[in-house]
XYZ file of C-alpha atoms in Angstrom:
657
model
C 32.032 -23.524 -13.706
C 29.107 -23.866 -10.768
C 26.912 -26.336 -11.324
C 23.437 -26.380 -12.761
C 21.102 -26.886 -10.072
C 17.627 -27.108 -10.189
C 15.319 -25.336 -7.583
C 12.881 -28.216 -7.162
C 11.516 -30.321 -5.221
C 12.953 -28.623 -2.283
C 11.342 -27.191 1.255
C 9.470 -24.002 1.568
C 9.648 -22.877 5.119
C 10.098 -19.143 6.503
C 13.238 -18.987 8.879
C 13.677 -16.563 10.925
C 17.618 -16.875 11.255
C 17.649 -16.387 7.158
C 16.477 -12.758 7.883
C 19.036 -10.113 7.025
C 16.740 -6.480 7.096
C 16.757 -5.411 11.228
C 13.322 -3.395 10.961
C 9.699 -4.378 9.471
C 10.859 -5.584 6.630
C 6.764 -6.188 4.916
C 6.843 -2.272 4.843
C 9.762 -1.108 2.944
C 8.523 -1.667 -1.007
C 5.201 0.463 -0.028
C 6.795 2.667 1.667
C 9.341 3.280 -0.704
C 6.895 3.560 -4.262
C 4.887 5.985 -1.871
C 7.993 8.023 -1.586
C 8.362 7.306 -5.904
C 4.481 8.298 -5.770
C 4.487 11.917 -3.937
C 8.096 13.171 -5.486
C 6.595 12.835 -8.827
C 3.045 14.581 -7.084
C 5.202 17.463 -5.815
C 5.242 19.745 -8.934
C 1.824 19.314 -9.764
C 0.800 21.387 -6.079
C 3.589 24.695 -7.053
C 2.443 24.067 -10.975
C -1.574 24.366 -10.219
C -1.358 27.573 -7.998
C 0.843 29.177 -10.358
C -1.811 27.675 -13.146
C -4.726 29.072 -11.033
C -3.414 32.583 -10.671
C -5.435 33.776 -13.760
C -8.228 32.502 -16.335
C -5.704 32.225 -18.826
C -2.823 30.218 -16.868
C -5.944 27.725 -15.882
C -6.022 27.401 -19.658
C -2.639 26.448 -20.144
C -2.915 23.864 -17.406
C -6.515 22.692 -18.786
C -4.540 21.700 -22.799
C -1.180 20.385 -20.408
C -4.262 18.091 -18.216
C -6.126 17.072 -21.760
C -2.429 15.932 -23.801
C -1.551 14.210 -20.636
C -4.364 12.371 -20.414
C -4.505 11.523 -23.974
C -1.218 10.339 -23.829
C -2.250 7.819 -20.554
C -5.358 6.830 -22.316
C -3.287 5.649 -25.759
C -5.000 5.325 -28.737
C -8.652 5.028 -29.095
C -10.779 2.971 -31.502
C -11.875 4.399 -34.916
C -15.913 4.992 -34.935
C -17.620 2.016 -36.453
C -21.999 1.158 -36.957
C -23.286 1.109 -33.767
C -25.780 -1.302 -35.615
C -28.292 -0.205 -32.418
C -31.455 -2.446 -31.566
C -34.122 -1.583 -29.360
C -34.542 -5.254 -28.276
C -37.767 -4.328 -26.135
C -39.985 -2.149 -24.533
C -41.293 -1.935 -20.969
C -44.290 0.641 -20.496
C -43.872 2.694 -17.086
C -47.354 4.721 -17.409
C -47.805 5.308 -13.844
C -45.164 6.872 -14.561
C -45.708 9.158 -17.818
C -42.052 7.161 -19.398
C -40.979 4.139 -21.206
C -38.097 2.174 -20.679
C -36.249 1.127 -24.024
C -33.655 -2.048 -24.160
C -30.677 -1.626 -26.584
C -27.816 -2.822 -27.494
C -24.835 -1.220 -29.657
C -21.720 -1.860 -31.014
C -19.265 -0.279 -29.365
C -16.386 -2.056 -32.258
C -17.663 -4.845 -34.836
C -19.340 -7.159 -32.574
C -18.365 -5.689 -29.495
C -22.123 -5.380 -27.432
C -22.693 -2.764 -25.309
C -26.383 -3.352 -23.283
C -28.455 -0.296 -22.172
C -31.708 1.204 -20.713
C -33.112 4.340 -22.167
C -35.401 5.474 -20.273
C -37.454 8.231 -21.870
C -40.803 10.310 -20.740
C -44.102 10.459 -22.882
C -45.029 13.044 -25.075
C -43.354 15.014 -28.230
C -40.084 17.187 -28.753
C -36.359 16.861 -28.187
C -34.845 16.515 -24.093
C -32.018 17.406 -22.636
C -30.688 13.770 -21.807
C -28.270 12.307 -19.295
C -26.135 8.947 -19.216
C -25.673 7.466 -16.636
C -22.554 5.344 -15.250
C -22.981 2.692 -12.554
C -20.883 1.137 -9.658
C -19.562 -1.845 -9.475
C -22.585 -3.690 -8.219
C -24.160 -7.007 -10.324
C -26.710 -6.130 -11.440
C -25.792 -2.630 -13.093
C -28.477 -1.092 -14.670
C -30.712 -2.707 -12.631
C -29.662 -2.204 -9.133
C -31.946 -0.463 -7.558
C -30.395 3.014 -6.629
C -29.954 3.469 -10.825
C -33.153 2.876 -11.445
C -34.596 4.607 -8.604
C -32.009 7.857 -10.155
C -33.204 6.643 -13.997
C -36.491 7.213 -12.727
C -35.289 10.564 -11.016
C -34.458 11.938 -14.144
C -37.058 10.224 -16.274
C -40.006 12.067 -14.817
C -38.424 15.156 -14.629
C -37.957 15.294 -18.157
C -34.576 14.007 -19.106
C -34.093 11.000 -21.203
C -31.538 8.781 -19.587
C -29.402 5.653 -21.148
C -27.556 3.556 -18.287
C -25.341 1.539 -19.688
C -23.656 -1.625 -18.156
C -20.128 -1.271 -17.657
C -17.919 -4.294 -18.768
C -17.756 -7.373 -16.636
C -21.371 -6.400 -15.098
C -25.128 -7.236 -15.696
C -25.581 -8.527 -19.019
C -21.515 -8.054 -20.306
C -19.207 -10.620 -18.278
C -16.574 -11.022 -20.727
C -15.256 -14.450 -19.765
C -17.660 -16.733 -19.331
C -18.612 -20.452 -19.820
C -20.901 -21.645 -22.936
C -23.824 -21.499 -20.151
C -22.746 -17.572 -20.223
C -21.571 -18.458 -16.325
C -18.645 -16.145 -15.092
C -15.064 -18.547 -15.071
C -14.333 -15.255 -12.778
C -15.011 -14.255 -9.224
C -16.798 -11.617 -9.904
C -16.761 -8.893 -11.808
C -14.590 -7.070 -10.361
C -12.302 -9.581 -10.762
C -12.865 -9.571 -14.384
C -11.769 -6.679 -15.489
C -9.354 -6.542 -13.445
C -7.805 -9.566 -15.081
C -8.950 -7.895 -18.261
C -7.008 -5.131 -17.980
C -3.815 -6.840 -16.784
C -3.959 -8.107 -20.448
C -5.188 -5.425 -21.563
C -2.049 -3.529 -20.574
C 0.452 -5.979 -22.029
C -1.407 -4.462 -25.376
C -0.780 -0.270 -24.746
C -3.836 0.261 -23.324
C -6.462 -0.507 -20.320
C -10.619 -1.354 -19.199
C -11.058 2.035 -18.490
C -9.986 3.341 -22.030
C -11.910 0.414 -23.471
C -15.098 1.415 -20.764
C -14.518 4.550 -21.902
C -14.710 3.726 -25.765
C -18.448 2.577 -24.432
C -19.340 5.723 -22.569
C -18.554 7.867 -25.936
C -20.246 5.474 -28.193
C -23.320 5.504 -25.779
C -23.449 9.468 -26.377
C -23.058 8.906 -30.224
C -26.200 7.288 -30.003
C -27.853 8.614 -27.850
C -27.649 11.884 -30.746
C -29.077 9.569 -33.171
C -32.274 9.605 -31.394
C -34.987 12.005 -32.936
C -36.473 12.803 -28.826
C -32.569 14.257 -27.399
C -31.734 17.782 -27.939
C -28.107 17.485 -29.058
C -27.208 20.809 -26.722
C -28.210 19.331 -23.355
C -26.094 16.424 -22.173
C -25.131 15.348 -19.114
C -23.174 12.491 -17.299
C -23.153 11.131 -13.926
C -21.862 8.308 -11.856
C -21.842 6.898 -8.429
C -18.177 5.272 -7.518
C -16.523 3.398 -10.354
C -19.449 4.563 -12.452
C -18.564 8.331 -11.283
C -14.904 7.232 -12.435
C -16.321 6.511 -16.154
C -17.335 9.745 -15.546
C -15.071 11.758 -14.479
C -12.705 10.094 -17.630
C -15.596 10.533 -19.976
C -16.780 14.323 -19.766
C -12.645 15.095 -19.739
C -12.582 13.944 -22.937
C -16.033 14.119 -24.620
C -16.344 17.627 -25.292
C -20.113 17.146 -26.012
C -20.897 16.754 -22.298
C -22.458 19.951 -20.922
C -22.818 19.360 -16.664
C -21.638 16.548 -15.174
C -21.958 15.310 -11.317
C -19.630 12.758 -9.831
C -21.356 10.349 -6.508
C -19.062 9.009 -3.699
C -15.555 9.233 -5.798
C -14.293 12.300 -5.823
C -10.789 12.669 -4.067
C -6.714 12.637 -4.330
C -6.091 9.816 -5.672
C -2.822 10.341 -4.046
C -3.941 10.289 -0.889
C -6.453 7.001 -1.996
C -3.737 5.163 -2.862
C -1.912 6.115 0.256
C -4.465 5.534 2.708
C -6.577 2.018 1.294
C -4.106 1.317 -2.088
C -5.599 0.574 -5.296
C -9.232 -0.705 -6.662
C -9.961 -2.845 -9.118
C -8.561 -2.451 -12.196
C -11.437 -0.474 -13.663
C -10.201 2.856 -12.384
C -6.260 1.988 -13.202
C -4.134 4.143 -15.892
C -0.846 2.740 -15.791
C 1.792 6.054 -16.019
C -0.742 8.632 -14.623
C 1.490 9.332 -11.405
C 4.166 9.389 -13.766
C 2.221 11.994 -15.703
C 1.039 13.799 -12.395
C -2.398 13.265 -13.127
C -4.822 12.946 -10.033
C -8.138 13.305 -9.541
C -8.990 17.153 -9.037
C -7.644 17.421 -12.544
C -9.910 15.310 -14.578
C -12.422 18.338 -12.574
C -10.123 21.486 -13.691
C -11.031 19.850 -16.966
C -14.678 20.258 -17.044
C -14.294 23.508 -16.102
C -16.262 25.887 -16.028
C -18.609 23.399 -16.894
C -21.675 23.065 -14.353
C -20.094 20.203 -11.714
C -22.049 19.121 -8.593
C -19.380 16.828 -6.278
C -21.926 13.899 -4.105
C -20.868 13.119 -0.976
C -21.541 11.030 2.159
C -19.683 11.928 5.071
C -19.252 8.683 6.119
C -18.121 7.417 3.052
C -15.625 4.831 3.148
C -14.148 7.619 0.473
C -12.021 9.550 2.525
C -13.750 12.367 3.286
C -10.963 15.214 4.322
C -9.718 14.210 1.190
C -13.067 15.058 -0.709
C -13.381 18.351 1.121
C -9.772 18.828 -0.552
C -10.020 17.243 -3.970
C -12.803 19.842 -4.868
C -11.451 22.946 -2.834
C -8.707 22.615 -5.378
C -10.925 21.653 -8.060
C -12.566 25.168 -7.299
C -10.108 27.237 -7.331
C -10.062 26.840 -11.168
C -13.416 27.598 -11.155
C -13.004 30.667 -9.256
C -9.850 31.533 -12.243
C -12.110 31.441 -14.596
C -14.994 33.226 -13.147
C -17.126 30.446 -12.277
C -16.978 29.566 -8.996
C -20.886 29.126 -9.112
C -20.930 26.429 -11.295
C -19.332 24.089 -9.129
C -20.823 22.766 -5.797
C -19.965 19.858 -3.064
C -23.716 18.666 -1.616
C -22.769 16.009 1.376
C -25.083 14.081 3.176
C -25.040 12.026 6.628
C -24.576 9.126 4.924
C -22.358 6.636 3.352
C -21.112 5.191 -0.316
C -24.032 5.630 -3.175
C -26.178 7.445 -4.558
C -28.961 7.786 -1.814
C -32.507 9.229 -2.356
C -31.072 13.179 -1.239
C -28.243 12.553 -3.407
C -30.089 11.864 -6.512
C -32.569 14.725 -6.213
C -29.597 17.129 -5.355
C -28.630 15.247 -9.023
C -31.894 16.306 -10.419
C -32.049 19.859 -9.115
C -28.355 20.058 -10.551
C -29.250 19.421 -14.021
C -32.510 20.861 -14.377
C -30.717 23.791 -13.116
C -28.206 23.952 -15.774
C -29.956 22.472 -18.875
C -33.744 23.220 -18.032
C -32.850 27.329 -16.535
C -35.442 25.535 -14.148
C -34.147 25.969 -10.209
C -36.713 24.081 -8.437
C -36.504 21.796 -5.538
C -37.503 18.329 -6.268
C -38.664 15.724 -4.248
C -38.323 11.819 -5.486
C -41.754 10.188 -4.941
C -42.206 6.087 -3.732
C -40.215 4.402 -6.805
C -40.912 0.895 -7.550
C -38.405 -0.685 -9.314
C -38.503 -3.758 -11.598
C -36.641 -7.501 -11.050
C -33.493 -7.320 -13.637
C -34.986 -9.729 -15.767
C -37.475 -7.220 -16.887
C -34.730 -4.700 -18.713
C -32.588 -7.713 -19.983
C -31.688 -6.153 -23.117
C -29.918 -9.921 -24.771
C -32.381 -13.653 -25.068
C -29.731 -15.380 -22.734
C -29.303 -12.382 -20.051
C -25.645 -12.458 -21.428
C -23.672 -11.304 -24.645
C -21.546 -13.768 -24.879
C -24.413 -16.270 -24.935
C -26.204 -14.427 -27.107
C -24.765 -13.521 -29.831
C -22.753 -16.409 -31.548
C -19.598 -14.173 -32.980
C -19.444 -12.175 -29.315
C -16.335 -10.107 -30.189
C -15.126 -10.559 -25.824
C -12.398 -7.652 -24.920
C -11.183 -11.384 -23.849
C -10.955 -12.236 -27.532
C -10.409 -8.406 -29.286
C -6.612 -8.488 -26.499
C -5.728 -12.042 -27.898
C -6.658 -11.044 -31.507
C -4.372 -7.233 -30.446
C -1.699 -9.602 -29.579
C -2.054 -11.869 -32.494
C -1.388 -9.131 -34.217
C 1.292 -7.185 -33.096
C 3.140 -10.120 -33.334
C 3.292 -10.590 -36.299
C 3.838 -6.867 -37.070
C 6.676 -6.348 -34.541
C 10.596 -6.835 -36.037
C 12.158 -9.883 -34.581
C 15.439 -8.520 -33.053
C 18.055 -9.951 -31.982
C 21.794 -9.082 -30.328
C 22.275 -5.379 -29.399
C 18.576 -4.024 -31.478
C 16.579 -6.434 -29.207
C 18.245 -5.828 -25.802
C 17.851 -1.589 -26.841
C 14.465 -2.777 -26.741
C 14.430 -4.213 -23.596
C 16.199 -1.821 -22.277
C 13.556 1.286 -23.505
C 10.729 -1.097 -22.407
C 12.458 -1.595 -18.848
C 12.574 2.450 -18.837
C 16.186 1.178 -16.804
C 18.728 4.370 -16.296
C 21.246 4.821 -18.768
C 24.551 3.329 -17.979
C 26.365 6.666 -17.560
C 23.854 7.261 -14.962
C 24.185 3.877 -12.488
C 24.740 4.685 -9.048
C 27.534 3.238 -7.154
C 26.569 -0.124 -4.993
C 27.687 -0.475 -1.218
C 27.249 -3.279 1.113
C 26.848 -3.488 4.813
C 28.008 -7.074 6.212
C 25.781 -8.003 9.191
C 26.523 -10.337 11.160
C 27.099 -14.281 9.789
C 24.722 -17.749 9.970
C 25.636 -21.070 10.587
C 23.191 -23.406 9.108
C 23.291 -27.396 8.479
C 27.552 -26.185 8.887
C 27.440 -23.742 6.052
C 28.540 -20.534 7.291
C 26.488 -17.650 5.745
C 27.123 -13.670 5.892
C 24.188 -11.257 5.755
C 24.579 -8.691 3.404
C 22.737 -5.284 2.458
C 23.446 -4.076 -0.749
C 22.241 -0.572 -0.826
C 22.149 1.697 -4.376
C 20.820 5.487 -3.945
C 17.624 5.900 -4.628
C 16.718 2.277 -4.190
C 15.573 -0.320 -1.398
C 18.115 -2.035 -0.121
C 18.629 -5.869 -0.753
C 19.272 -8.291 1.522
C 21.474 -10.715 0.301
C 23.177 -14.075 2.007
C 26.260 -14.730 0.900
C 28.153 -18.111 0.795
C 31.776 -18.267 0.005
C 33.718 -22.078 -0.792
C 36.504 -22.686 2.128
C 39.553 -21.640 2.062
C 40.746 -18.366 0.802
C 41.485 -17.057 -2.953
C 39.126 -16.344 -5.668
C 35.965 -18.241 -6.341
C 36.126 -21.040 -9.108
C 31.979 -19.826 -10.068
C 28.709 -17.513 -8.568
C 25.392 -19.088 -8.382
C 22.816 -16.060 -7.887
C 19.197 -17.681 -6.921
C 16.618 -15.727 -7.306
C 13.442 -17.451 -6.032
C 9.976 -16.316 -5.811
C 9.316 -17.163 -1.822
C 12.591 -15.949 -0.524
C 15.637 -16.851 0.370
C 14.571 -18.975 3.939
C 12.603 -21.061 1.612
C 16.116 -23.004 0.381
C 18.929 -21.843 3.122
C 19.117 -24.938 4.717
C 19.308 -27.072 1.523
C 22.144 -28.642 2.708
C 22.598 -31.130 -0.549
C 22.262 -28.787 -3.248
C 25.057 -25.855 -0.569
C 27.926 -29.058 0.130
C 28.378 -29.338 -3.742
C 28.567 -25.498 -4.465
C 31.129 -26.206 -1.800
C 33.646 -28.914 -3.545
C 32.921 -26.687 -6.327
C 34.307 -23.631 -5.296
C 31.025 -21.877 -6.092
C 29.971 -18.844 -4.299
C 26.540 -18.670 -3.195
C 24.372 -15.456 -3.497
C 20.960 -16.123 -2.385
C 18.849 -12.863 -3.075
C 15.647 -11.208 -2.356
C 14.729 -8.729 -4.660
C 12.282 -6.217 -4.015
C 8.564 -7.727 -3.523
C 10.236 -11.442 -2.400
C 11.010 -12.954 0.799
C 11.636 -10.183 3.645
C 10.481 -7.976 1.503
C 6.894 -9.403 0.768
C 3.947 -7.715 0.944
C 1.728 -8.511 3.724
C -1.001 -10.603 2.264
C -3.787 -8.448 4.174
C -3.140 -5.706 1.959
C -3.390 -7.881 -1.322
C -6.797 -8.795 -1.761
C -7.678 -12.271 -3.082
C -9.764 -11.045 -5.924
C -7.230 -9.921 -7.545
C -6.075 -12.733 -7.716
C -2.291 -11.835 -7.328
C -0.232 -11.893 -4.326
C 1.623 -8.314 -4.378
C -1.448 -6.923 -6.396
C -0.608 -3.368 -4.024
C 3.058 -2.992 -4.784
C 2.242 -3.935 -8.596
C -0.373 -1.316 -9.148
C 1.516 1.261 -7.382
C 4.280 0.389 -9.612
C 2.252 1.129 -12.618
C 1.207 4.085 -11.630
C 4.309 5.790 -11.040
C 5.553 4.512 -14.305
C 8.018 2.012 -13.145
C 6.564 -1.865 -13.440
C 7.922 -4.280 -10.691
C 9.859 -6.849 -13.132
C 11.665 -3.197 -14.368
C 12.265 -2.752 -10.544
C 13.463 -6.193 -10.095
C 15.672 -6.263 -12.979
C 17.437 -2.931 -11.712
C 17.925 -5.294 -8.456
C 19.766 -7.681 -10.627
C 21.702 -4.803 -11.705
C 22.763 -4.027 -8.024
C 23.847 -7.209 -7.441
C 25.973 -7.891 -10.328
C 27.218 -4.260 -9.565
C 28.220 -5.567 -6.256
C 29.935 -8.658 -7.498
C 32.383 -6.788 -9.730
C 33.454 -4.982 -6.220
C 34.271 -7.905 -4.877
C 38.069 -9.637 -4.937
C 37.300 -12.947 -4.221
C 33.799 -12.688 -7.057
C 35.043 -10.483 -9.722
C 35.423 -11.809 -12.940
C 34.140 -15.315 -11.634
C 31.724 -17.398 -14.016
C 28.170 -16.070 -13.014
C 25.464 -18.903 -12.900
C 21.916 -17.064 -12.436
C 18.909 -19.041 -11.172
C 15.400 -18.378 -10.436
C 12.025 -19.167 -10.452
C 8.594 -18.807 -10.665
C 7.760 -14.873 -10.311
C 11.215 -14.142 -10.449
C 12.360 -16.212 -13.804
C 10.595 -13.373 -16.221
C 12.356 -11.432 -14.575
C 15.790 -13.358 -14.741
C 15.419 -13.368 -18.494
C 15.516 -9.487 -19.022
C 18.597 -9.348 -17.381
C 20.452 -12.048 -19.021
C 19.199 -10.455 -21.949
C 20.918 -7.152 -21.286
C 23.644 -8.266 -18.707
C 26.042 -10.677 -20.266
C 28.150 -10.830 -17.115
C 25.847 -13.513 -16.784
C 26.834 -16.329 -18.243
C 23.950 -19.593 -17.610
C 20.541 -19.306 -16.895
C 18.501 -21.646 -15.472
C 14.742 -21.333 -15.471
C 12.257 -22.940 -13.062
C 8.728 -22.424 -13.671
C 8.978 -20.094 -16.281
C 5.455 -18.395 -17.546
C 5.187 -20.160 -21.489
C 5.403 -15.720 -22.876
C 3.569 -12.727 -21.663
C 1.187 -13.557 -24.740
C -0.262 -16.377 -22.591
C -1.861 -13.817 -20.377
C -4.096 -12.799 -22.779
C -5.144 -16.455 -23.945
C -5.752 -17.444 -20.242
C -7.328 -14.429 -18.596
C -7.768 -15.643 -15.734
C -3.937 -17.119 -13.904
C -2.931 -15.675 -11.355
C 0.290 -13.242 -10.443
C -0.457 -11.857 -14.182
C 0.625 -8.702 -13.110
C 3.789 -9.000 -11.557
C 5.333 -9.220 -15.053
C 2.736 -6.622 -16.314
C 4.512 -3.938 -19.000
C 2.633 -1.647 -20.429
C 2.666 -2.186 -24.368
C 5.296 -4.836 -24.420
C 4.131 -7.236 -27.014
C 4.453 -4.086 -29.675
C 8.176 -4.887 -28.826
C 8.529 -8.776 -28.029
C 7.455 -11.243 -26.124
C 9.449 -13.776 -23.539
C 9.984 -16.187 -26.589
C 12.010 -13.668 -27.831
C 14.479 -13.315 -25.371
C 14.659 -17.613 -24.710
C 15.787 -17.744 -28.433
C 18.611 -14.350 -28.169
C 20.014 -16.231 -26.028
C 20.031 -19.769 -26.969
C 22.705 -21.917 -25.164
C 23.051 -19.406 -21.815
C 19.797 -20.786 -21.066
C 18.752 -24.080 -19.748
C 14.514 -24.502 -19.234
C 13.540 -26.759 -16.828
C 10.722 -27.678 -14.069
C 8.003 -26.490 -16.918
């Protein structure tokens, strides 16, 4: 039996001689994921072309999009009392309006801060929800203040909502209300990792805040419920797109610095912040134009900057695609594109175009709009809470971090205690692995050999149809004949970090134990380059992890399939077949190996180093790094890592905790 050798205290030093692949290997995983995404979206073009050939077909397509959208969103909360309060007012008599400071509860104890811009005078007025982009000051950002002021001076009631993790709504703070993360975009990205584990997303949670914001607006005597519009800029436009696609009370909309092909954007720039990510959207063939098509034929304005970092060619293509649905429904004039020669953001020309659009369709007034000089206020004057943060203003604030923890605890109490075949079936279903009958053959391409510290390593590439090649180093014991055992090493740093660990390999040689040093996809040779993974996301492989969630194949699940590929190849080699197998893994590979051992009895013993305590620990420590590497949507409704550990019993050894 192979010795249980522990991956601790070893030098981490990249060595080119240990590389196996002879191409630019760091591009491999991203290329694979993009190809998978494009294959998923390929049928969409034909489906849409057939649908927009008629009005009836377009309606059927809309119904399909709506059903898929709701499935990807997951269940939304029940409506509970809003407990809305007006905590103060700011008169703006020079503009003929006032600004009310409003706080409401979108779910019990979870407070949303907002400003309401109210024109002077009696009567019910059209109303607009304005959704902010990723600026830290949110509703107090100068461009959003000016947008709201321009709408209000033109007769609209305007609700400007602080999004999650911005303005007065940081969710992870210390006792003084100071943020614990690198900023708002980092915070809601980290929160989204935890939300994924319990089967939801920050995008869905923001959506619910906005739905309840409209519920609040419709309680006001100065709002005409028949004349409701929404608009947003950048990340706020993403919010607006999701919102208008779901809430049928919205009659008119405008989206600024956002509309482009999501498929194309993921290819060009990679995934953005966590608040805009919907796990499984690619698998469901949902792309950005679908939210616009879902809104048809209601009046919709697309606002764009020709020099925006959002690819303008993609904006034009997405607009043209969406407008085909409007044409099919006989309402081409109710969708329009306004482009200005500037960049990202809702600048004055775009604000004027937006107000003109809303006046035209909600007030039957086509006159042009010209923005006067509009003086904005400091953030403190627009503050709704006594302290500037909901977490400190409300002693029992139900933050999203706290809600996620509570939900995880509830799921833990409710899920059955699975063992044996039932647990393996739950893991198999969670990972979405192919059925055994669908397993494809594994072949090995022998490249050459590497002599390192007197050890002769064989360079191999394992290939499985439809999956990325796996680079492997194989060390056989001296002499001929069958091996007494096999040790499969799965370090998350990559095989190069261990190939020169002479004492380890000498011990294996003495015991006639074969050694396989393998780089699972995204580790070692195929690790995604750091330049494509912004450190603000607290994840060294954020790009491939999010792309994997987008296509409905979590990175952890793909790596479990890689382990199966390794096991399947072992069974094809006469020297290795049937020998007792020990798997050693560390760090990000540990949870992968744990899942693999639950599924594959061929693993006789499992040695894990730096094993996470649990997936639920991500919710208890939401600022932890590398959370997306193990993110499995809704997994905590089925099991957690300790459940797998208990099931393995004596097969499992934990070390280096």
